[in-house]
PDB file of N, CA and C in Angstrom:
ATOM      1  N   MET A 189      78.200 160.085 122.207  1.00 58.00           N
ATOM      2  CA  MET A 189      78.452 159.606 123.635  1.00 58.00           C
ATOM      3  C   MET A 189      77.629 157.849 123.807  1.00 58.00           C
ATOM      4  N   GLU A 190      76.381 158.217 123.279  1.00 69.00           N
ATOM      5  CA  GLU A 190      75.633 157.172 123.800  1.00 69.00           C
ATOM      6  C   GLU A 190      75.926 156.139 123.095  1.00 69.00           C
ATOM      7  N   GLU A 191      76.320 156.644 121.522  1.00 71.00           N
ATOM      8  CA  GLU A 191      76.866 155.397 120.387  1.00 71.00           C
ATOM      9  C   GLU A 191      77.808 154.651 121.176  1.00 71.00           C
ATOM     10  N   GLU A 192      79.053 155.361 121.595  1.00 73.00           N
ATOM     11  CA  GLU A 192      79.871 154.663 122.184  1.00 73.00           C
ATOM     12  C   GLU A 192      79.745 153.595 123.428  1.00 73.00           C
ATOM     13  N   ASN A 193      78.952 154.041 123.884  1.00 82.00           N
ATOM     14  CA  ASN A 193      78.349 153.322 125.050  1.00 82.00           C
ATOM     15  C   ASN A 193      77.781 151.891 124.264  1.00 82.00           C
ATOM     16  N   SER A 194      76.783 152.191 123.411  1.00 84.00           N
ATOM     17  CA  SER A 194      76.259 151.063 123.126  1.00 84.00           C
ATOM     18  C   SER A 194      77.147 149.909 122.113  1.00 84.00           C
ATOM     19  N   THR A 195      78.406 150.494 121.769  1.00 87.00           N
ATOM     20  CA  THR A 195      79.424 149.829 120.847  1.00 87.00           C
ATOM     21  C   THR A 195      80.211 149.084 121.696  1.00 87.00           C
ATOM     22  N   GLU A 196      80.381 149.788 122.732  1.00 90.00           N
ATOM     23  CA  GLU A 196      81.304 149.134 123.943  1.00 90.00           C
ATOM     24  C   GLU A 196      80.343 147.939 124.669  1.00 90.00           C
ATOM     25  N   PHE A 197      79.237 148.416 124.762  1.00 88.00           N
ATOM     26  CA  PHE A 197      78.361 147.379 125.723  1.00 88.00           C
ATOM     27  C   PHE A 197      78.228 145.901 124.459  1.00 88.00           C
ATOM     28  N   LEU A 198      77.898 146.203 123.271  1.00 86.00           N
ATOM     29  CA  LEU A 198      78.134 144.961 122.129  1.00 86.00           C
ATOM     30  C   LEU A 198      79.473 144.226 122.409  1.00 86.00           C
ATOM     31  N   GLN A 199      80.706 145.372 122.157  1.00 90.00           N
ATOM     32  CA  GLN A 199      82.186 143.922 122.014  1.00 90.00           C
ATOM     33  C   GLN A 199      81.801 143.302 123.365  1.00 90.00           C
ATOM     34  N   ARG A 200      81.534 144.151 124.423  1.00 91.00           N
ATOM     35  CA  ARG A 200      81.813 143.318 125.695  1.00 91.00           C
ATOM     36  C   ARG A 200      80.501 142.010 125.475  1.00 91.00           C
ATOM     37  N   PHE A 201      79.599 142.216 125.316  1.00 88.00           N
ATOM     38  CA  PHE A 201      78.703 141.019 125.087  1.00 88.00           C
ATOM     39  C   PHE A 201      79.085 140.268 124.237  1.00 88.00           C
ATOM     40  N   ARG A 202      79.567 140.409 123.213  1.00 88.00           N
ATOM     41  CA  ARG A 202      80.261 139.193 121.951  1.00 88.00           C
ATOM     42  C   ARG A 202      81.704 138.541 122.858  1.00 88.00           C
ATOM     43  N   ARG A 203      82.300 139.417 123.623  1.00 91.00           N
ATOM     44  CA  ARG A 203      83.659 138.645 123.946  1.00 91.00           C
ATOM     45  C   ARG A 203      83.288 138.012 125.254  1.00 91.00           C
ATOM     46  N   ASP A 204      82.020 138.149 125.968  1.00 91.00           N
ATOM     47  CA  ASP A 204      81.439 137.235 127.099  1.00 91.00           C
ATOM     48  C   ASP A 204      80.645 136.050 126.743  1.00 91.00           C
ATOM     49  N   ARG A 205      80.067 136.135 125.785  1.00 88.00           N
ATOM     50  CA  ARG A 205      79.294 135.277 124.799  1.00 88.00           C
ATOM     51  C   ARG A 205      80.480 134.104 124.495  1.00 88.00           C
ATOM     52  N   ARG A 206      81.561 134.584 123.738  1.00 88.00           N
ATOM     53  CA  ARG A 206      82.454 134.000 123.136  1.00 88.00           C
ATOM     54  C   ARG A 206      83.611 132.717 124.618  1.00 88.00           C
ATOM     55  N   ILE A 207      83.718 133.718 125.447  1.00 90.00           N
ATOM     56  CA  ILE A 207      84.131 133.249 126.235  1.00 90.00           C
ATOM     57  C   ILE A 207      83.513 132.187 127.273  1.00 90.00           C
ATOM     58  N   LEU A 208      82.303 132.444 127.284  1.00 88.00           N
ATOM     59  CA  LEU A 208      80.880 130.967 128.076  1.00 88.00           C
ATOM     60  C   LEU A 208      81.037 129.759 126.594  1.00 88.00           C
ATOM     61  N   LEU A 209      80.895 129.898 125.244  1.00 87.00           N
ATOM     62  CA  LEU A 209      81.087 129.196 124.517  1.00 87.00           C
ATOM     63  C   LEU A 209      82.152 128.630 124.558  1.00 87.00           C
ATOM     64  N   ASN A 210      83.416 129.154 124.600  1.00 86.00           N
ATOM     65  CA  ASN A 210      84.663 128.407 124.819  1.00 86.00           C
ATOM     66  C   ASN A 210      84.878 127.582 125.861  1.00 86.00           C
ATOM     67  N   PHE A 211      84.346 127.940 127.512  1.00 88.00           N
ATOM     68  CA  PHE A 211      84.551 127.534 128.373  1.00 88.00           C
ATOM     69  C   PHE A 211      83.527 125.982 128.720  1.00 88.00           C
ATOM     70  N   VAL A 212      82.362 126.207 128.037  1.00 86.00           N
ATOM     71  CA  VAL A 212      81.313 125.008 128.161  1.00 86.00           C
ATOM     72  C   VAL A 212      82.194 123.909 127.332  1.00 86.00           C
ATOM     73  N   LEU A 213      82.748 124.354 125.741  1.00 85.00           N
ATOM     74  CA  LEU A 213      83.241 123.604 125.047  1.00 85.00           C
ATOM     75  C   LEU A 213      84.708 122.840 125.447  1.00 85.00           C
ATOM     76  N   SER A 214      85.116 123.509 126.323  1.00 86.00           N
ATOM     77  CA  SER A 214      86.299 122.870 126.903  1.00 86.00           C
ATOM     78  C   SER A 214      86.232 122.000 127.932  1.00 86.00           C
ATOM     79  N   GLY A 215      85.173 121.913 128.809  1.00 82.00           N
ATOM     80  CA  GLY A 215      84.865 120.960 129.607  1.00 82.00           C
ATOM     81  C   GLY A 215      84.108 119.667 129.151  1.00 82.00           C
ATOM     82  N   SER A 216      83.599 118.834 129.998  1.00 80.00           N
ATOM     83  CA  SER A 216      83.199 117.759 129.304  1.00 80.00           C
ATOM     84  C   SER A 216      81.397 117.851 129.077  1.00 80.00           C
ATOM     85  N   LEU A 217      80.880 118.708 129.414  1.00 81.00           N
ATOM     86  CA  LEU A 217      79.474 119.016 129.439  1.00 81.00           C
ATOM     87  C   LEU A 217      79.072 118.393 127.833  1.00 81.00           C
ATOM     88  N   ILE A 218      79.524 118.688 127.172  1.00 86.00           N
ATOM     89  CA  ILE A 218      79.204 118.642 125.615  1.00 86.00           C
ATOM     90  C   ILE A 218      79.943 117.315 124.902  1.00 86.00           C
ATOM     91  N   LYS A 219      79.030 116.401 124.809  1.00 83.00           N
ATOM     92  CA  LYS A 219      80.020 115.030 124.610  1.00 83.00           C
ATOM     93  C   LYS A 219      80.912 115.050 122.957  1.00 83.00           C
ATOM     94  N   LYS A 220      80.159 115.632 122.023  1.00 89.00           N
ATOM     95  CA  LYS A 220      80.474 115.684 121.123  1.00 89.00           C
ATOM     96  C   LYS A 220      80.235 117.177 120.237  1.00 89.00           C
ATOM     97  N   VAL A 221      81.024 117.562 119.478  1.00 90.00           N
ATOM     98  CA  VAL A 221      80.492 119.005 118.455  1.00 90.00           C
ATOM     99  C   VAL A 221      80.571 118.580 117.016  1.00 90.00           C
ATOM    100  N   VAL A 222      79.270 118.479 116.099  1.00 92.00           N
ATOM    101  CA  VAL A 222      79.190 118.278 114.826  1.00 92.00           C
ATOM    102  C   VAL A 222      79.568 119.256 114.047  1.00 92.00           C
ATOM    103  N   ILE A 223      80.622 119.927 113.316  1.00 91.00           N
ATOM    104  CA  ILE A 223      81.143 120.930 112.496  1.00 91.00           C
ATOM    105  C   ILE A 223      80.050 121.145 111.802  1.00 91.00           C
ATOM    106  N   PRO A 224      79.670 121.781 111.077  1.00 91.00           N
ATOM    107  CA  PRO A 224      78.738 122.375 109.594  1.00 91.00           C
ATOM    108  C   PRO A 224      79.663 122.121 108.612  1.00 91.00           C
ATOM    109  N   PRO A 225      78.757 121.598 107.291  1.00 90.00           N
ATOM    110  CA  PRO A 225      79.609 121.402 105.937  1.00 90.00           C
ATOM    111  C   PRO A 225      80.590 122.498 105.485  1.00 90.00           C
ATOM    112  N   GLY A 226      81.553 122.476 105.379  1.00 90.00           N
ATOM    113  CA  GLY A 226      82.577 123.670 105.064  1.00 90.00           C
ATOM    114  C   GLY A 226      83.626 124.180 106.122  1.00 90.00           C
ATOM    115  N   ALA A 227      83.287 123.777 107.308  1.00 90.00           N
ATOM    116  CA  ALA A 227      83.973 124.292 107.757  1.00 90.00           C
ATOM    117  C   ALA A 227      84.809 122.986 108.757  1.00 90.00           C
ATOM    118  N   VAL A 228      86.483 123.089 108.754  1.00 90.00           N
ATOM    119  CA  VAL A 228      87.361 122.034 108.832  1.00 90.00           C
ATOM    120  C   VAL A 228      87.467 121.713 110.420  1.00 90.00           C
ATOM    121  N   SER A 229      87.491 123.059 111.093  1.00 88.00           N
ATOM    122  CA  SER A 229      87.843 123.059 112.481  1.00 88.00           C
ATOM    123  C   SER A 229      86.580 123.899 113.036  1.00 88.00           C
ATOM    124  N   LEU A 230      86.515 124.026 114.772  1.00 86.00           N
ATOM    125  CA  LEU A 230      85.804 124.819 115.371  1.00 86.00           C
ATOM    126  C   LEU A 230      86.133 126.351 114.929  1.00 86.00           C
ATOM    127  N   ASP A 231      87.639 126.658 114.943  1.00 87.00           N
ATOM    128  CA  ASP A 231      87.763 127.967 114.283  1.00 87.00           C
ATOM    129  C   ASP A 231      87.526 128.560 113.341  1.00 87.00           C
ATOM    130  N   ASP A 232      86.629 127.709 112.288  1.00 91.00           N
ATOM    131  CA  ASP A 232      86.114 128.089 111.239  1.00 91.00           C
ATOM    132  C   ASP A 232      84.725 128.262 111.290  1.00 91.00           C
ATOM    133  N   VAL A 233      84.158 128.239 112.519  1.00 90.00           N
ATOM    134  CA  VAL A 233      82.719 128.537 112.720  1.00 90.00           C
ATOM    135  C   VAL A 233      82.712 129.887 113.102  1.00 90.00           C
ATOM    136  N   ASP A 234      81.857 130.784 113.062  1.00 89.00           N
ATOM    137  CA  ASP A 234      81.295 132.253 113.695  1.00 89.00           C
ATOM    138  C   ASP A 234      80.470 131.573 114.695  1.00 89.00           C
ATOM    139  N   LEU A 235      81.343 131.977 115.817  1.00 87.00           N
ATOM    140  CA  LEU A 235      80.765 131.620 117.057  1.00 87.00           C
ATOM    141  C   LEU A 235      79.264 132.461 117.565  1.00 87.00           C
ATOM    142  N   ASP A 236      79.346 133.826 116.810  1.00 88.00           N
ATOM    143  CA  ASP A 236      78.634 134.958 117.187  1.00 88.00           C
ATOM    144  C   ASP A 236      77.244 134.578 116.537  1.00 88.00           C
ATOM    145  N   GLN A 237      77.101 133.231 115.360  1.00 91.00           N
ATOM    146  CA  GLN A 237      75.997 132.993 114.809  1.00 91.00           C
ATOM    147  C   GLN A 237      75.571 131.586 115.702  1.00 91.00           C
ATOM    148  N   VAL A 238      76.173 131.582 116.669  1.00 91.00           N
ATOM    149  CA  VAL A 238      75.516 130.042 117.129  1.00 91.00           C
ATOM    150  C   VAL A 238      74.754 130.627 118.218  1.00 91.00           C
ATOM    151  N   SER A 239      73.298 129.940 118.307  1.00 89.00           N
ATOM    152  CA  SER A 239      72.167 130.242 119.093  1.00 89.00           C
ATOM    153  C   SER A 239      72.996 129.808 120.609  1.00 89.00           C
ATOM    154  N   LEU A 240      72.582 130.597 121.840  1.00 87.00           N
ATOM    155  CA  LEU A 240      73.270 130.328 123.221  1.00 87.00           C
ATOM    156  C   LEU A 240      72.168 129.427 123.735  1.00 87.00           C
ATOM    157  N   ASP A 241      71.219 129.846 123.284  1.00 86.00           N
ATOM    158  CA  ASP A 241      70.065 128.904 124.316  1.00 86.00           C
ATOM    159  C   ASP A 241      70.278 127.431 123.260  1.00 86.00           C
ATOM    160  N   PHE A 242      70.448 126.956 122.153  1.00 89.00           N
ATOM    161  CA  PHE A 242      70.264 125.962 121.799  1.00 89.00           C
ATOM    162  C   PHE A 242      71.577 125.248 122.348  1.00 89.00           C
ATOM    163  N   PHE A 243      72.699 125.795 122.391  1.00 90.00           N
ATOM    164  CA  PHE A 243      73.954 125.535 123.249  1.00 90.00           C
ATOM    165  C   PHE A 243      73.835 124.971 124.598  1.00 90.00           C
ATOM    166  N   LEU A 244      73.362 125.663 124.868  1.00 88.00           N
ATOM    167  CA  LEU A 244      73.123 125.536 126.421  1.00 88.00           C
ATOM    168  C   LEU A 244      71.954 124.611 126.997  1.00 88.00           C
ATOM    169  N   ASN A 245      71.473 124.638 126.092  1.00 89.00           N
ATOM    170  CA  ASN A 245      70.390 122.896 126.090  1.00 89.00           C
ATOM    171  C   ASN A 245      71.035 121.937 125.836  1.00 89.00           C
ATOM    172  N   CYS A 246      71.861 121.596 124.938  1.00 90.00           N
ATOM    173  CA  CYS A 246      72.777 120.492 124.598  1.00 90.00           C
ATOM    174  C   CYS A 246      73.767 120.317 125.755  1.00 90.00           C
ATOM    175  N   ALA A 247      74.210 121.356 126.223  1.00 88.00           N
ATOM    176  CA  ALA A 247      75.165 121.254 127.398  1.00 88.00           C
ATOM    177  C   ALA A 247      74.364 120.773 128.764  1.00 88.00           C
ATOM    178  N   ARG A 248      73.004 121.248 128.646  1.00 88.00           N
ATOM    179  CA  ARG A 248      72.270 120.741 129.985  1.00 88.00           C
ATOM    180  C   ARG A 248      71.847 119.309 129.724  1.00 88.00           C
ATOM    181  N   LYS A 249      71.579 119.009 128.613  1.00 89.00           N
ATOM    182  CA  LYS A 249      71.056 117.476 128.365  1.00 89.00           C
ATOM    183  C   LYS A 249      72.325 116.674 128.280  1.00 89.00           C
ATOM    184  N   GLY A 250      73.258 116.812 128.103  1.00 86.00           N
ATOM    185  CA  GLY A 250      74.507 116.059 127.504  1.00 86.00           C
ATOM    186  C   GLY A 250      74.346 115.580 126.133  1.00 86.00           C
ATOM    187  N   ASP A 251      73.607 116.299 125.405  1.00 86.00           N
ATOM    188  CA  ASP A 251      73.521 115.910 123.874  1.00 86.00           C
ATOM    189  C   ASP A 251      74.798 116.058 122.902  1.00 86.00           C
ATOM    190  N   LEU A 252      74.390 115.630 121.779  1.00 90.00           N
ATOM    191  CA  LEU A 252      75.461 116.020 121.027  1.00 90.00           C
ATOM    192  C   LEU A 252      75.523 117.301 120.483  1.00 90.00           C
ATOM    193  N   LEU A 253      76.243 118.259 120.152  1.00 92.00           N
ATOM    194  CA  LEU A 253      76.015 119.772 119.830  1.00 92.00           C
ATOM    195  C   LEU A 253      76.185 119.472 117.965  1.00 92.00           C
ATOM    196  N   GLU A 254      75.000 120.005 117.414  1.00 94.00           N
ATOM    197  CA  GLU A 254      75.026 120.208 115.891  1.00 94.00           C
ATOM    198  C   GLU A 254      75.510 121.855 115.749  1.00 94.00           C
ATOM    199  N   LEU A 255      76.461 121.987 115.450  1.00 93.00           N
ATOM    200  CA  LEU A 255      76.612 123.276 115.369  1.00 93.00           C
ATOM    201  C   LEU A 255      75.725 123.938 114.041  1.00 93.00           C
ATOM    202  N   SER A 256      75.392 123.140 112.936  1.00 94.00           N
ATOM    203  CA  SER A 256      74.754 123.659 112.082  1.00 94.00           C
ATOM    204  C   SER A 256      73.306 123.748 112.256  1.00 94.00           C
ATOM    205  N   GLU A 257      72.534 123.205 113.528  1.00 94.00           N
ATOM    206  CA  GLU A 257      71.289 123.461 114.022  1.00 94.00           C
ATOM    207  C   GLU A 257      71.178 124.724 114.786  1.00 94.00           C
ATOM    208  N   ALA A 258      72.657 124.897 115.559  1.00 93.00           N
ATOM    209  CA  ALA A 258      72.731 126.006 116.402  1.00 93.00           C
ATOM    210  C   ALA A 258      72.357 126.880 115.565  1.00 93.00           C
ATOM    211  N   ILE A 259      73.285 127.358 114.633  1.00 93.00           N
ATOM    212  CA  ILE A 259      73.244 128.686 113.631  1.00 93.00           C
ATOM    213  C   ILE A 259      72.039 128.608 112.917  1.00 93.00           C
ATOM    214  N   ARG A 260      71.412 127.559 112.647  1.00 93.00           N
ATOM    215  CA  ARG A 260      69.874 127.652 112.036  1.00 93.00           C
ATOM    216  C   ARG A 260      69.086 127.923 113.500  1.00 93.00           C
ATOM    217  N   ASP A 261      69.066 127.957 114.165  1.00 90.00           N
ATOM    218  CA  ASP A 261      68.128 128.245 115.391  1.00 90.00           C
ATOM    219  C   ASP A 261      68.263 129.906 115.817  1.00 90.00           C
ATOM    220  N   TYR A 262      69.424 130.246 115.714  1.00 89.00           N
ATOM    221  CA  TYR A 262      69.944 131.656 115.989  1.00 89.00           C
ATOM    222  C   TYR A 262      69.276 132.483 114.924  1.00 89.00           C
ATOM    223  N   HIS A 263      69.501 131.708 113.454  1.00 88.00           N
ATOM    224  CA  HIS A 263      68.751 132.834 112.316  1.00 88.00           C
ATOM    225  C   HIS A 263      67.316 132.838 112.308  1.00 88.00           C
ATOM    226  N   ASP A 264      66.635 131.769 112.841  1.00 85.00           N
ATOM    227  CA  ASP A 264      65.428 131.475 113.227  1.00 85.00           C
ATOM    228  C   ASP A 264      64.839 132.591 114.200  1.00 85.00           C
ATOM    229  N   ASN A 265      65.787 132.699 115.204  1.00 76.00           N
ATOM    230  CA  ASN A 265      64.993 133.546 116.315  1.00 76.00           C
ATOM    231  C   ASN A 265      65.513 134.967 115.819  1.00 76.00           C
ATOM    232  N   THR A 266      66.195 135.372 114.928  1.00 78.00           N
ATOM    233  CA  THR A 266      66.589 136.800 114.892  1.00 78.00           C
ATOM    234  C   THR A 266      65.385 136.957 113.358  1.00 78.00           C
ATOM    235  N   LEU A 267      64.773 135.957 113.056  1.00 78.00           N
ATOM    236  CA  LEU A 267      63.518 136.430 111.928  1.00 78.00           C
ATOM    237  C   LEU A 267      62.061 136.352 112.756  1.00 78.00           C
ATOM    238  N   PHE A 268      62.005 135.719 113.936  1.00 68.00           N
ATOM    239  CA  PHE A 268      60.515 135.605 114.442  1.00 68.00           C
ATOM    240  C   PHE A 268      61.077 136.336 115.636  1.00 68.00           C
ATOM    241  N   PRO A 269      59.325 136.525 116.329  1.00 62.00           N
ATOM    242  CA  PRO A 269      59.194 137.416 117.619  1.00 62.00           C
ATOM    243  C   PRO A 269      60.054 136.158 118.430  1.00 62.00           C
ATOM    244  N   HIS A 270      60.633 136.332 119.563  1.00 56.00           N
ATOM    245  CA  HIS A 270      61.338 135.874 120.652  1.00 56.00           C
ATOM    246  C   HIS A 270      59.970 135.557 121.757  1.00 56.00           C
ATOM    247  N   MET A 271      59.619 134.005 121.887  1.00 62.00           N
ATOM    248  CA  MET A 271      58.951 133.849 122.622  1.00 62.00           C
ATOM    249  C   MET A 271      59.419 132.974 124.001  1.00 62.00           C
ATOM    250  N   ILE A 272      58.728 132.773 125.372  1.00 58.00           N
ATOM    251  CA  ILE A 272      59.382 131.925 125.957  1.00 58.00           C
ATOM    252  C   ILE A 272      58.673 131.030 126.247  1.00 58.00           C
ATOM    253  N   ALA A 273      59.662 129.882 126.868  1.00 58.00           N
ATOM    254  CA  ALA A 273      59.098 128.143 126.383  1.00 58.00           C
ATOM    255  C   ALA A 273      57.875 128.000 128.018  1.00 58.00           C
ATOM    256  N   CYS A 274      56.852 129.216 127.686  1.00 49.00           N
ATOM    257  CA  CYS A 274      56.115 128.885 129.070  1.00 49.00           C
ATOM    258  C   CYS A 274      54.554 129.154 128.417  1.00 49.00           C
ATOM    259  N   PRO A 275      53.483 128.488 129.133  1.00 50.00           N
ATOM    260  CA  PRO A 275      52.084 128.443 128.620  1.00 50.00           C
ATOM    261  C   PRO A 275      51.361 129.848 128.430  1.00 50.00           C
ATOM    262  N   TYR A 276      52.348 130.959 129.071  1.00 49.00           N
ATOM    263  CA  TYR A 276      51.905 132.071 129.184  1.00 49.00           C
ATOM    264  C   TYR A 276      52.243 133.215 128.047  1.00 49.00           C
ATOM    265  N   PHE A 277      51.808 133.940 127.376  1.00 50.00           N
ATOM    266  CA  PHE A 277      52.233 135.120 126.715  1.00 50.00           C
ATOM    267  C   PHE A 277      51.573 135.780 126.637  1.00 50.00           C
ATOM    268  N   HIS A 278      52.201 137.286 126.399  1.00 50.00           N
ATOM    269  CA  HIS A 278      51.590 138.552 126.847  1.00 50.00           C
ATOM    270  C   HIS A 278      50.965 139.245 125.409  1.00 50.00           C
ATOM    271  N   ILE A 279      50.037 139.942 125.372  1.00 52.00           N
ATOM    272  CA  ILE A 279      49.011 140.900 124.246  1.00 52.00           C
ATOM    273  C   ILE A 279      48.907 141.763 124.674  1.00 52.00           C
ATOM    274  N   THR A 280      49.094 142.817 123.766  1.00 51.00           N
ATOM    275  CA  THR A 280      49.185 144.226 123.945  1.00 51.00           C
ATOM    276  C   THR A 280      47.880 144.610 122.853  1.00 51.00           C
ATOM    277  N   ASN A 281      47.172 145.440 123.027  1.00 50.00           N
ATOM    278  CA  ASN A 281      46.226 145.726 122.374  1.00 50.00           C
ATOM    279  C   ASN A 281      45.982 147.370 122.369  1.00 50.00           C
ATOM    280  N   PHE A 282      46.954 147.811 122.407  1.00 46.00           N
ATOM    281  CA  PHE A 282      47.059 149.526 122.816  1.00 46.00           C
ATOM    282  C   PHE A 282      46.183 150.380 123.784  1.00 46.00           C
ATOM    283  N   ALA A 283      45.241 149.601 123.961  1.00 45.00           N
ATOM    284  CA  ALA A 283      44.166 150.324 125.271  1.00 45.00           C
ATOM    285  C   ALA A 283      44.839 149.648 126.816  1.00 45.00           C
ATOM    286  N   ASN A 284      44.743 148.280 126.448  1.00 45.00           N
ATOM    287  CA  ASN A 284      45.436 147.261 127.825  1.00 45.00           C
ATOM    288  C   ASN A 284      45.867 146.417 127.578  1.00 45.00           C
ATOM    289  N   THR A 285      46.607 145.736 128.536  1.00 44.00           N
ATOM    290  CA  THR A 285      47.416 144.807 128.477  1.00 44.00           C
ATOM    291  C   THR A 285      46.645 143.346 128.953  1.00 44.00           C
ATOM    292  N   LEU A 286      47.070 142.370 128.579  1.00 46.00           N
ATOM    293  CA  LEU A 286      46.451 141.316 129.147  1.00 46.00           C
ATOM    294  C   LEU A 286      47.257 139.947 129.165  1.00 46.00           C
ATOM    295  N   ASN A 287      47.610 139.278 130.363  1.00 47.00           N
ATOM    296  CA  ASN A 287      48.113 137.742 130.370  1.00 47.00           C
ATOM    297  C   ASN A 287      47.201 136.819 130.097  1.00 47.00           C
ATOM    298  N   VAL A 288      47.578 135.758 128.889  1.00 47.00           N
ATOM    299  CA  VAL A 288      46.648 135.071 128.385  1.00 47.00           C
ATOM    300  C   VAL A 288      47.188 133.559 128.639  1.00 47.00           C
ATOM    301  N   ARG A 289      46.450 132.826 128.986  1.00 49.00           N
ATOM    302  CA  ARG A 289      47.015 130.881 129.330  1.00 49.00           C
ATOM    303  C   ARG A 289      46.383 130.732 128.279  1.00 49.00           C
ATOM    304  N   ILE A 290      47.256 129.817 127.394  1.00 48.00           N
ATOM    305  CA  ILE A 290      47.067 128.971 126.279  1.00 48.00           C
ATOM    306  C   ILE A 290      46.590 127.529 126.871  1.00 48.00           C
ATOM    307  N   ASN A 291      45.407 126.945 126.349  1.00 47.00           N
ATOM    308  CA  ASN A 291      45.681 125.780 127.063  1.00 47.00           C
ATOM    309  C   ASN A 291      45.377 124.705 126.064  1.00 47.00           C
TER     310      ASN A 291
END
């Protein structure tokens, strides 16, 4: 039962993610999309491997979107721990938890 819920949740997440990407691409938020080598059109790109953070930052800034960079950013984020863009980070040492500010 729990496995069915997680599968359904993952499918809904992927569907909503694709809808968001297609919506932003259909508008005028991104001026130009650079397709990675080997892809003929946007349909040849696996949008599940595009970093949504990278994508939305390009849309927010009005920059051109290099899909090869967005895919690389997605894979880098899956290999390394996710960190927020903030001068604070969270440290745990099993005994207590500290919030530390980086100078």
